């Protein structure tokens, strides 16, 4: 990004300075900066670069926590503390943005669901940026993302399917991990992988029957994914209703349950 901070909408910030392979970025406290060398620039969108940091993995995590802050939207009035973007499903710090669909699910709600017979399983997904303010880069979203699916989660899904139950994903990132695993590995298997799966109205879902998701309007990458569950016209009507009723979008907004009409 160009000059500015989180209080300025990304689309209102100026273009970033031009960079070249070999340039060194200094991040965070200038007295103790984290240095990163640009090793590649994506020809499709020059804001998208590959970095090599000057510290080992353990040192990198320490430096990132010291120099960084949670990604947040300009409509918020106060800076978000780290705990504000962690849900009951929070795990390894892989995600760039909060996987926000799980945020409203408190421990009390999860306990109530379990008592009612709902099985709850988790996975880890490196949720990337949902918006950059750059049309060329936004058109590429979501970028390839890493995931880790535990054996216990795979077993729980198989038990649910065998019993005639439904698999409800908490967030679009969960869909991408599960469906991407099936596409790339031929079946739902435990393990770590990277998926570049892009879902839309033409996608045939193999695992997920419904999704609890935030409010996503026309043109958003997450909205295209929801078209795997419901026709665009129906999603348009749902979005119009949400706007008229005052529902909130973004990472601290409301959520909706979208089901696969063919399931």
PDB file of C-alpha atoms in Angstrom:
ATOM      1  CA  UNK A   1       0.000   0.000   0.000  1.00  0.00           C
ATOM      2  CA  UNK A   2       0.917   3.636  -0.270  1.00  0.00           C
ATOM      3  CA  UNK A   3       0.952   6.085   2.628  1.00  0.00           C
ATOM      4  CA  UNK A   4      -1.743   5.694   5.267  1.00  0.00           C
ATOM      5  CA  UNK A   5      -2.895   3.269   7.936  1.00  0.00           C
ATOM      6  CA  UNK A   6      -5.933   1.132   8.750  1.00  0.00           C
ATOM      7  CA  UNK A   7      -8.086   4.228   9.251  1.00  0.00           C
ATOM      8  CA  UNK A   8      -7.908   4.919   5.515  1.00  0.00           C
ATOM      9  CA  UNK A   9      -9.933   2.605   3.230  1.00  0.00           C
ATOM     10  CA  UNK A  10      -7.533   0.605   1.071  1.00  0.00           C
ATOM     11  CA  UNK A  11      -9.133   1.855  -2.134  1.00  0.00           C
ATOM     12  CA  UNK A  12      -8.476   5.463  -1.025  1.00  0.00           C
ATOM     13  CA  UNK A  13      -4.759   5.002  -0.346  1.00  0.00           C
ATOM     14  CA  UNK A  14      -2.220   6.036  -2.990  1.00  0.00           C
ATOM     15  CA  UNK A  15      -0.294   3.507  -5.032  1.00  0.00           C
ATOM     16  CA  UNK A  16       2.712   1.967  -3.298  1.00  0.00           C
ATOM     17  CA  UNK A  17       6.238   2.902  -4.381  1.00  0.00           C
ATOM     18  CA  UNK A  18       7.671   0.853  -7.234  1.00  0.00           C
ATOM     19  CA  UNK A  19       9.893  -2.002  -6.084  1.00  0.00           C
ATOM     20  CA  UNK A  20      12.315  -4.373  -7.772  1.00  0.00           C
ATOM     21  CA  UNK A  21      13.683  -7.817  -7.068  1.00  0.00           C
ATOM     22  CA  UNK A  22      16.520  -7.434  -4.588  1.00  0.00           C
ATOM     23  CA  UNK A  23      15.022  -4.434  -2.787  1.00  0.00           C
ATOM     24  CA  UNK A  24      14.981  -4.685   1.012  1.00  0.00           C
ATOM     25  CA  UNK A  25      11.920  -3.708   3.056  1.00  0.00           C
ATOM     26  CA  UNK A  26      12.330  -2.615   6.676  1.00  0.00           C
ATOM     27  CA  UNK A  27       9.231  -3.273   8.743  1.00  0.00           C
ATOM     28  CA  UNK A  28       8.128  -2.185  12.191  1.00  0.00           C
ATOM     29  CA  UNK A  29      10.313  -0.310  14.677  1.00  0.00           C
ATOM     30  CA  UNK A  30      13.079   1.446  12.739  1.00  0.00           C
ATOM     31  CA  UNK A  31      15.408   0.995  15.715  1.00  0.00           C
ATOM     32  CA  UNK A  32      14.903  -2.760  15.495  1.00  0.00           C
ATOM     33  CA  UNK A  33      13.427  -3.426  12.053  1.00  0.00           C
ATOM     34  CA  UNK A  34      12.417  -6.715  10.518  1.00  0.00           C
ATOM     35  CA  UNK A  35      14.126  -6.876   7.133  1.00  0.00           C
ATOM     36  CA  UNK A  36      12.740  -8.709   4.106  1.00  0.00           C
ATOM     37  CA  UNK A  37      14.263  -9.010   0.643  1.00  0.00           C
ATOM     38  CA  UNK A  38      11.992  -9.077  -2.413  1.00  0.00           C
ATOM     39  CA  UNK A  39      12.772 -12.271  -4.337  1.00  0.00           C
ATOM     40  CA  UNK A  40       9.949 -12.181  -6.907  1.00  0.00           C
ATOM     41  CA  UNK A  41       7.204  -9.874  -8.203  1.00  0.00           C
ATOM     42  CA  UNK A  42       3.978 -11.317  -9.598  1.00  0.00           C
ATOM     43  CA  UNK A  43       3.597 -10.146 -13.223  1.00  0.00           C
ATOM     44  CA  UNK A  44      -0.199 -10.109 -12.850  1.00  0.00           C
ATOM     45  CA  UNK A  45      -0.204  -7.644  -9.948  1.00  0.00           C
ATOM     46  CA  UNK A  46       3.021  -5.868  -8.918  1.00  0.00           C
ATOM     47  CA  UNK A  47       1.797  -5.373  -5.339  1.00  0.00           C
ATOM     48  CA  UNK A  48       2.046  -9.139  -4.865  1.00  0.00           C
ATOM     49  CA  UNK A  49       5.650  -9.980  -3.992  1.00  0.00           C
ATOM     50  CA  UNK A  50       7.579 -12.903  -2.541  1.00  0.00           C
ATOM     51  CA  UNK A  51       9.759 -12.081   0.468  1.00  0.00           C
ATOM     52  CA  UNK A  52      12.739 -13.694   2.167  1.00  0.00           C
ATOM     53  CA  UNK A  53      13.129 -12.575   5.779  1.00  0.00           C
ATOM     54  CA  UNK A  54      16.471 -12.106   7.503  1.00  0.00           C
ATOM     55  CA  UNK A  55      15.641 -14.299  10.526  1.00  0.00           C
ATOM     56  CA  UNK A  56      14.930 -17.982  11.123  1.00  0.00           C
ATOM     57  CA  UNK A  57      11.408 -19.321  11.676  1.00  0.00           C
ATOM     58  CA  UNK A  58      11.363 -18.871  15.448  1.00  0.00           C
ATOM     59  CA  UNK A  59      12.770 -15.373  15.147  1.00  0.00           C
ATOM     60  CA  UNK A  60      10.303 -14.532  12.393  1.00  0.00           C
ATOM     61  CA  UNK A  61       7.239 -15.251  14.517  1.00  0.00           C
ATOM     62  CA  UNK A  62       8.627 -13.149  17.355  1.00  0.00           C
ATOM     63  CA  UNK A  63       9.386 -10.287  14.949  1.00  0.00           C
ATOM     64  CA  UNK A  64       5.962 -10.462  13.278  1.00  0.00           C
ATOM     65  CA  UNK A  65       4.145 -10.277  16.602  1.00  0.00           C
ATOM     66  CA  UNK A  66       6.370  -7.354  17.608  1.00  0.00           C
ATOM     67  CA  UNK A  67       6.010  -5.374  14.368  1.00  0.00           C
ATOM     68  CA  UNK A  68       2.549  -6.352  13.171  1.00  0.00           C
ATOM     69  CA  UNK A  69      -1.059  -5.714  14.106  1.00  0.00           C
ATOM     70  CA  UNK A  70      -4.356  -7.382  13.186  1.00  0.00           C
ATOM     71  CA  UNK A  71      -5.834  -6.461   9.806  1.00  0.00           C
ATOM     72  CA  UNK A  72      -8.967  -4.393  10.313  1.00  0.00           C
ATOM     73  CA  UNK A  73     -11.371  -2.236   8.336  1.00  0.00           C
ATOM     74  CA  UNK A  74     -11.496   1.560   8.300  1.00  0.00           C
ATOM     75  CA  UNK A  75     -15.058   1.769   9.658  1.00  0.00           C
ATOM     76  CA  UNK A  76     -13.854   0.747  13.127  1.00  0.00           C
ATOM     77  CA  UNK A  77     -13.123   3.516  15.612  1.00  0.00           C
ATOM     78  CA  UNK A  78     -10.494   1.781  17.747  1.00  0.00           C
ATOM     79  CA  UNK A  79      -7.509  -0.438  17.090  1.00  0.00           C
ATOM     80  CA  UNK A  80      -8.255  -4.125  17.531  1.00  0.00           C
ATOM     81  CA  UNK A  81      -6.272  -6.057  20.103  1.00  0.00           C
ATOM     82  CA  UNK A  82      -5.016  -9.471  19.029  1.00  0.00           C
ATOM     83  CA  UNK A  83      -7.593 -11.283  21.157  1.00  0.00           C
ATOM     84  CA  UNK A  84     -10.339  -9.435  19.250  1.00  0.00           C
ATOM     85  CA  UNK A  85      -9.598 -11.456  16.118  1.00  0.00           C
ATOM     86  CA  UNK A  86      -9.326 -14.871  17.769  1.00  0.00           C
ATOM     87  CA  UNK A  87     -12.300 -17.224  17.889  1.00  0.00           C
ATOM     88  CA  UNK A  88     -12.895 -20.439  19.799  1.00  0.00           C
ATOM     89  CA  UNK A  89     -11.331 -22.221  16.818  1.00  0.00           C
ATOM     90  CA  UNK A  90      -8.098 -20.178  16.820  1.00  0.00           C
ATOM     91  CA  UNK A  91      -4.927 -22.221  16.391  1.00  0.00           C
ATOM     92  CA  UNK A  92      -1.520 -21.756  14.739  1.00  0.00           C
ATOM     93  CA  UNK A  93      -0.952 -18.192  13.457  1.00  0.00           C
ATOM     94  CA  UNK A  94      -1.263 -19.017   9.756  1.00  0.00           C
ATOM     95  CA  UNK A  95      -4.056 -16.656   8.751  1.00  0.00           C
ATOM     96  CA  UNK A  96      -3.503 -13.120   7.467  1.00  0.00           C
ATOM     97  CA  UNK A  97      -7.102 -12.166   8.303  1.00  0.00           C
ATOM     98  CA  UNK A  98      -9.402 -13.574  10.961  1.00  0.00           C
ATOM     99  CA  UNK A  99     -11.529 -16.476   9.773  1.00  0.00           C
ATOM    100  CA  UNK A 100     -14.451 -14.466  11.091  1.00  0.00           C
ATOM    101  CA  UNK A 101     -17.458 -16.768  10.647  1.00  0.00           C
ATOM    102  CA  UNK A 102     -16.555 -18.590  13.864  1.00  0.00           C
ATOM    103  CA  UNK A 103     -16.281 -15.408  15.927  1.00  0.00           C
ATOM    104  CA  UNK A 104     -19.952 -15.362  17.105  1.00  0.00           C
ATOM    105  CA  UNK A 105     -19.723 -18.985  18.302  1.00  0.00           C
ATOM    106  CA  UNK A 106     -18.895 -18.641  21.981  1.00  0.00           C
ATOM    107  CA  UNK A 107     -17.908 -21.563  24.179  1.00  0.00           C
ATOM    108  CA  UNK A 108     -21.442 -21.502  25.631  1.00  0.00           C
ATOM    109  CA  UNK A 109     -22.999 -21.827  22.162  1.00  0.00           C
ATOM    110  CA  UNK A 110     -20.604 -24.620  21.214  1.00  0.00           C
ATOM    111  CA  UNK A 111     -21.382 -26.479  24.453  1.00  0.00           C
ATOM    112  CA  UNK A 112     -25.123 -26.128  23.823  1.00  0.00           C
ATOM    113  CA  UNK A 113     -24.685 -27.485  20.292  1.00  0.00           C
ATOM    114  CA  UNK A 114     -22.791 -30.503  21.605  1.00  0.00           C
ATOM    115  CA  UNK A 115     -25.519 -31.211  24.152  1.00  0.00           C
ATOM    116  CA  UNK A 116     -28.026 -31.184  21.287  1.00  0.00           C
ATOM    117  CA  UNK A 117     -26.055 -33.828  19.421  1.00  0.00           C
ATOM    118  CA  UNK A 118     -24.008 -31.664  17.054  1.00  0.00           C
ATOM    119  CA  UNK A 119     -20.493 -32.993  16.516  1.00  0.00           C
ATOM    120  CA  UNK A 120     -17.857 -30.263  16.285  1.00  0.00           C
ATOM    121  CA  UNK A 121     -14.522 -30.709  14.532  1.00  0.00           C
ATOM    122  CA  UNK A 122     -11.844 -28.264  13.458  1.00  0.00           C
ATOM    123  CA  UNK A 123      -9.087 -27.709  10.932  1.00  0.00           C
ATOM    124  CA  UNK A 124      -6.463 -25.043  10.276  1.00  0.00           C
ATOM    125  CA  UNK A 125      -6.594 -22.838   7.189  1.00  0.00           C
ATOM    126  CA  UNK A 126      -4.310 -19.943   6.277  1.00  0.00           C
ATOM    127  CA  UNK A 127      -7.024 -17.437   5.419  1.00  0.00           C
ATOM    128  CA  UNK A 128      -5.565 -14.767   3.162  1.00  0.00           C
ATOM    129  CA  UNK A 129      -6.605 -11.241   2.303  1.00  0.00           C
ATOM    130  CA  UNK A 130     -10.223 -10.690   1.288  1.00  0.00           C
ATOM    131  CA  UNK A 131      -9.666  -7.258  -0.262  1.00  0.00           C
ATOM    132  CA  UNK A 132      -6.669  -5.106  -1.203  1.00  0.00           C
ATOM    133  CA  UNK A 133      -8.119  -2.016  -2.841  1.00  0.00           C
ATOM    134  CA  UNK A 134      -6.392  -2.956  -6.104  1.00  0.00           C
ATOM    135  CA  UNK A 135      -8.789  -4.229  -8.772  1.00  0.00           C
ATOM    136  CA  UNK A 136      -6.169  -6.330 -10.578  1.00  0.00           C
ATOM    137  CA  UNK A 137      -5.052  -8.031  -7.389  1.00  0.00           C
ATOM    138  CA  UNK A 138      -8.577  -8.444  -6.007  1.00  0.00           C
ATOM    139  CA  UNK A 139      -9.510 -10.303  -9.202  1.00  0.00           C
ATOM    140  CA  UNK A 140      -6.935 -12.977  -8.270  1.00  0.00           C
ATOM    141  CA  UNK A 141      -8.383 -13.594  -4.804  1.00  0.00           C
ATOM    142  CA  UNK A 142      -8.445 -15.891  -3.025  1.00  0.00           C
ATOM    143  CA  UNK A 143      -4.797 -16.783  -3.576  1.00  0.00           C
ATOM    144  CA  UNK A 144      -3.472 -20.311  -2.886  1.00  0.00           C
ATOM    145  CA  UNK A 145      -3.809 -21.074   0.828  1.00  0.00           C
ATOM    146  CA  UNK A 146      -2.334 -23.689   3.140  1.00  0.00           C
ATOM    147  CA  UNK A 147      -4.484 -26.007   5.238  1.00  0.00           C
ATOM    148  CA  UNK A 148      -4.096 -28.808   7.780  1.00  0.00           C
ATOM    149  CA  UNK A 149      -6.906 -31.321   8.287  1.00  0.00           C
ATOM    150  CA  UNK A 150      -6.603 -33.552  11.394  1.00  0.00           C
ATOM    151  CA  UNK A 151      -7.392 -37.267  11.192  1.00  0.00           C
ATOM    152  CA  UNK A 152     -10.066 -36.787  13.873  1.00  0.00           C
ATOM    153  CA  UNK A 153     -11.856 -34.256  11.653  1.00  0.00           C
ATOM    154  CA  UNK A 154     -11.796 -36.579   8.644  1.00  0.00           C
ATOM    155  CA  UNK A 155     -13.180 -39.406  10.796  1.00  0.00           C
ATOM    156  CA  UNK A 156     -15.948 -37.165  12.179  1.00  0.00           C
ATOM    157  CA  UNK A 157     -16.998 -36.147   8.662  1.00  0.00           C
ATOM    158  CA  UNK A 158     -17.089 -39.763   7.477  1.00  0.00           C
ATOM    159  CA  UNK A 159     -19.206 -40.769  10.512  1.00  0.00           C
ATOM    160  CA  UNK A 160     -21.611 -37.906   9.879  1.00  0.00           C
ATOM    161  CA  UNK A 161     -22.033 -38.757   6.202  1.00  0.00           C
ATOM    162  CA  UNK A 162     -22.495 -42.468   6.965  1.00  0.00           C
ATOM    163  CA  UNK A 163     -25.246 -41.618   9.465  1.00  0.00           C
ATOM    164  CA  UNK A 164     -27.070 -39.431   6.945  1.00  0.00           C
ATOM    165  CA  UNK A 165     -26.058 -36.194   8.632  1.00  0.00           C
ATOM    166  CA  UNK A 166     -24.946 -32.906   7.132  1.00  0.00           C
ATOM    167  CA  UNK A 167     -21.559 -31.215   7.229  1.00  0.00           C
ATOM    168  CA  UNK A 168     -21.846 -27.494   8.006  1.00  0.00           C
ATOM    169  CA  UNK A 169     -18.691 -25.477   7.422  1.00  0.00           C
ATOM    170  CA  UNK A 170     -18.027 -22.522   9.702  1.00  0.00           C
ATOM    171  CA  UNK A 171     -16.667 -20.099   7.136  1.00  0.00           C
ATOM    172  CA  UNK A 172     -15.706 -20.153   3.485  1.00  0.00           C
ATOM    173  CA  UNK A 173     -12.114 -21.060   4.369  1.00  0.00           C
ATOM    174  CA  UNK A 174     -13.300 -24.406   5.745  1.00  0.00           C
ATOM    175  CA  UNK A 175     -15.089 -25.139   2.470  1.00  0.00           C
ATOM    176  CA  UNK A 176     -11.971 -24.343   0.499  1.00  0.00           C
ATOM    177  CA  UNK A 177      -9.822 -26.642   2.634  1.00  0.00           C
ATOM    178  CA  UNK A 178     -12.210 -29.620   2.531  1.00  0.00           C
ATOM    179  CA  UNK A 179     -13.283 -29.354  -1.090  1.00  0.00           C
ATOM    180  CA  UNK A 180      -9.757 -28.486  -2.216  1.00  0.00           C
ATOM    181  CA  UNK A 181      -8.402 -31.579  -0.474  1.00  0.00           C
ATOM    182  CA  UNK A 182     -10.912 -33.814  -2.260  1.00  0.00           C
ATOM    183  CA  UNK A 183     -10.154 -32.256  -5.635  1.00  0.00           C
ATOM    184  CA  UNK A 184      -6.378 -32.423  -5.256  1.00  0.00           C
ATOM    185  CA  UNK A 185      -6.034 -35.772  -3.429  1.00  0.00           C
ATOM    186  CA  UNK A 186      -9.002 -37.681  -4.787  1.00  0.00           C
ATOM    187  CA  UNK A 187     -10.631 -38.107  -1.378  1.00  0.00           C
ATOM    188  CA  UNK A 188     -10.871 -36.400   1.985  1.00  0.00           C
ATOM    189  CA  UNK A 189      -7.613 -37.298   3.724  1.00  0.00           C
ATOM    190  CA  UNK A 190      -5.828 -35.957   6.800  1.00  0.00           C
ATOM    191  CA  UNK A 191      -2.677 -33.931   6.351  1.00  0.00           C
ATOM    192  CA  UNK A 192      -1.230 -30.622   5.230  1.00  0.00           C
ATOM    193  CA  UNK A 193      -1.732 -29.189   1.752  1.00  0.00           C
ATOM    194  CA  UNK A 194      -2.083 -26.040  -0.325  1.00  0.00           C
ATOM    195  CA  UNK A 195      -5.202 -25.375  -2.376  1.00  0.00           C
ATOM    196  CA  UNK A 196      -5.843 -22.976  -5.228  1.00  0.00           C
ATOM    197  CA  UNK A 197      -9.465 -24.112  -5.575  1.00  0.00           C
ATOM    198  CA  UNK A 198     -11.874 -21.433  -6.790  1.00  0.00           C
ATOM    199  CA  UNK A 199     -15.524 -22.288  -6.199  1.00  0.00           C
ATOM    200  CA  UNK A 200     -18.507 -20.741  -7.975  1.00  0.00           C
ATOM    201  CA  UNK A 201     -21.955 -21.614  -9.344  1.00  0.00           C
ATOM    202  CA  UNK A 202     -20.489 -24.360 -11.543  1.00  0.00           C
ATOM    203  CA  UNK A 203     -18.824 -26.244  -8.674  1.00  0.00           C
ATOM    204  CA  UNK A 204     -20.111 -29.617  -7.470  1.00  0.00           C
ATOM    205  CA  UNK A 205     -19.609 -29.858  -3.713  1.00  0.00           C
ATOM    206  CA  UNK A 206     -18.309 -33.212  -2.468  1.00  0.00           C
ATOM    207  CA  UNK A 207     -18.165 -32.717   1.309  1.00  0.00           C
ATOM    208  CA  UNK A 208     -19.908 -29.597   2.599  1.00  0.00           C
ATOM    209  CA  UNK A 209     -23.714 -29.309   2.736  1.00  0.00           C
ATOM    210  CA  UNK A 210     -24.075 -25.837   4.264  1.00  0.00           C
ATOM    211  CA  UNK A 211     -21.973 -22.929   5.456  1.00  0.00           C
ATOM    212  CA  UNK A 212     -22.197 -20.423   8.282  1.00  0.00           C
ATOM    213  CA  UNK A 213     -20.750 -17.299   6.705  1.00  0.00           C
ATOM    214  CA  UNK A 214     -20.442 -13.564   7.049  1.00  0.00           C
ATOM    215  CA  UNK A 215     -22.331 -11.067   4.913  1.00  0.00           C
ATOM    216  CA  UNK A 216     -20.773 -11.029   1.441  1.00  0.00           C
ATOM    217  CA  UNK A 217     -22.042  -8.707  -1.266  1.00  0.00           C
ATOM    218  CA  UNK A 218     -21.893  -8.915  -5.063  1.00  0.00           C
ATOM    219  CA  UNK A 219     -18.371  -8.771  -6.476  1.00  0.00           C
ATOM    220  CA  UNK A 220     -16.606 -10.222  -3.438  1.00  0.00           C
ATOM    221  CA  UNK A 221     -14.514 -13.377  -3.856  1.00  0.00           C
ATOM    222  CA  UNK A 222     -16.316 -15.019  -0.926  1.00  0.00           C
ATOM    223  CA  UNK A 223     -19.651 -14.262  -2.573  1.00  0.00           C
ATOM    224  CA  UNK A 224     -18.582 -16.183  -5.705  1.00  0.00           C
ATOM    225  CA  UNK A 225     -17.881 -19.177  -3.481  1.00  0.00           C
ATOM    226  CA  UNK A 226     -21.390 -19.007  -2.002  1.00  0.00           C
ATOM    227  CA  UNK A 227     -22.805 -19.456  -5.500  1.00  0.00           C
ATOM    228  CA  UNK A 228     -21.813 -23.124  -5.152  1.00  0.00           C
ATOM    229  CA  UNK A 229     -24.681 -23.362  -2.622  1.00  0.00           C
ATOM    230  CA  UNK A 230     -27.385 -21.084  -3.971  1.00  0.00           C
ATOM    231  CA  UNK A 231     -28.239 -19.296  -7.245  1.00  0.00           C
ATOM    232  CA  UNK A 232     -26.865 -15.746  -7.688  1.00  0.00           C
ATOM    233  CA  UNK A 233     -30.403 -14.315  -7.855  1.00  0.00           C
ATOM    234  CA  UNK A 234     -31.264 -15.800  -4.456  1.00  0.00           C
ATOM    235  CA  UNK A 235     -28.027 -14.504  -2.944  1.00  0.00           C
ATOM    236  CA  UNK A 236     -28.785 -11.065  -4.408  1.00  0.00           C
ATOM    237  CA  UNK A 237     -32.194 -11.051  -2.705  1.00  0.00           C
ATOM    238  CA  UNK A 238     -30.656 -12.198   0.569  1.00  0.00           C
ATOM    239  CA  UNK A 239     -28.032  -9.450   0.360  1.00  0.00           C
ATOM    240  CA  UNK A 240     -30.670  -6.794  -0.382  1.00  0.00           C
ATOM    241  CA  UNK A 241     -32.693  -7.980   2.618  1.00  0.00           C
ATOM    242  CA  UNK A 242     -29.604  -7.907   4.854  1.00  0.00           C
ATOM    243  CA  UNK A 243     -28.774  -4.344   3.802  1.00  0.00           C
ATOM    244  CA  UNK A 244     -32.359  -3.173   4.305  1.00  0.00           C
ATOM    245  CA  UNK A 245     -32.545  -4.841   7.717  1.00  0.00           C
ATOM    246  CA  UNK A 246     -29.295  -3.259   8.883  1.00  0.00           C
ATOM    247  CA  UNK A 247     -27.181  -6.384   9.104  1.00  0.00           C
ATOM    248  CA  UNK A 248     -23.461  -5.704   9.320  1.00  0.00           C
ATOM    249  CA  UNK A 249     -20.722  -6.998   7.052  1.00  0.00           C
ATOM    250  CA  UNK A 250     -16.948  -7.304   7.495  1.00  0.00           C
ATOM    251  CA  UNK A 251     -15.056  -9.215  10.157  1.00  0.00           C
ATOM    252  CA  UNK A 252     -17.153  -8.151  13.157  1.00  0.00           C
ATOM    253  CA  UNK A 253     -20.474  -8.333  11.353  1.00  0.00           C
ATOM    254  CA  UNK A 254     -23.402 -10.718  11.267  1.00  0.00           C
ATOM    255  CA  UNK A 255     -23.518 -14.257   9.906  1.00  0.00           C
ATOM    256  CA  UNK A 256     -25.983 -16.275   7.854  1.00  0.00           C
ATOM    257  CA  UNK A 257     -26.547 -19.970   7.190  1.00  0.00           C
ATOM    258  CA  UNK A 258     -26.456 -20.840   3.486  1.00  0.00           C
ATOM    259  CA  UNK A 259     -27.452 -24.375   2.510  1.00  0.00           C
ATOM    260  CA  UNK A 260     -26.874 -26.376  -0.627  1.00  0.00           C
ATOM    261  CA  UNK A 261     -30.329 -26.421  -2.202  1.00  0.00           C
ATOM    262  CA  UNK A 262     -29.507 -29.713  -3.905  1.00  0.00           C
ATOM    263  CA  UNK A 263     -28.470 -31.455  -0.673  1.00  0.00           C
TER     264      UNK A 263
END
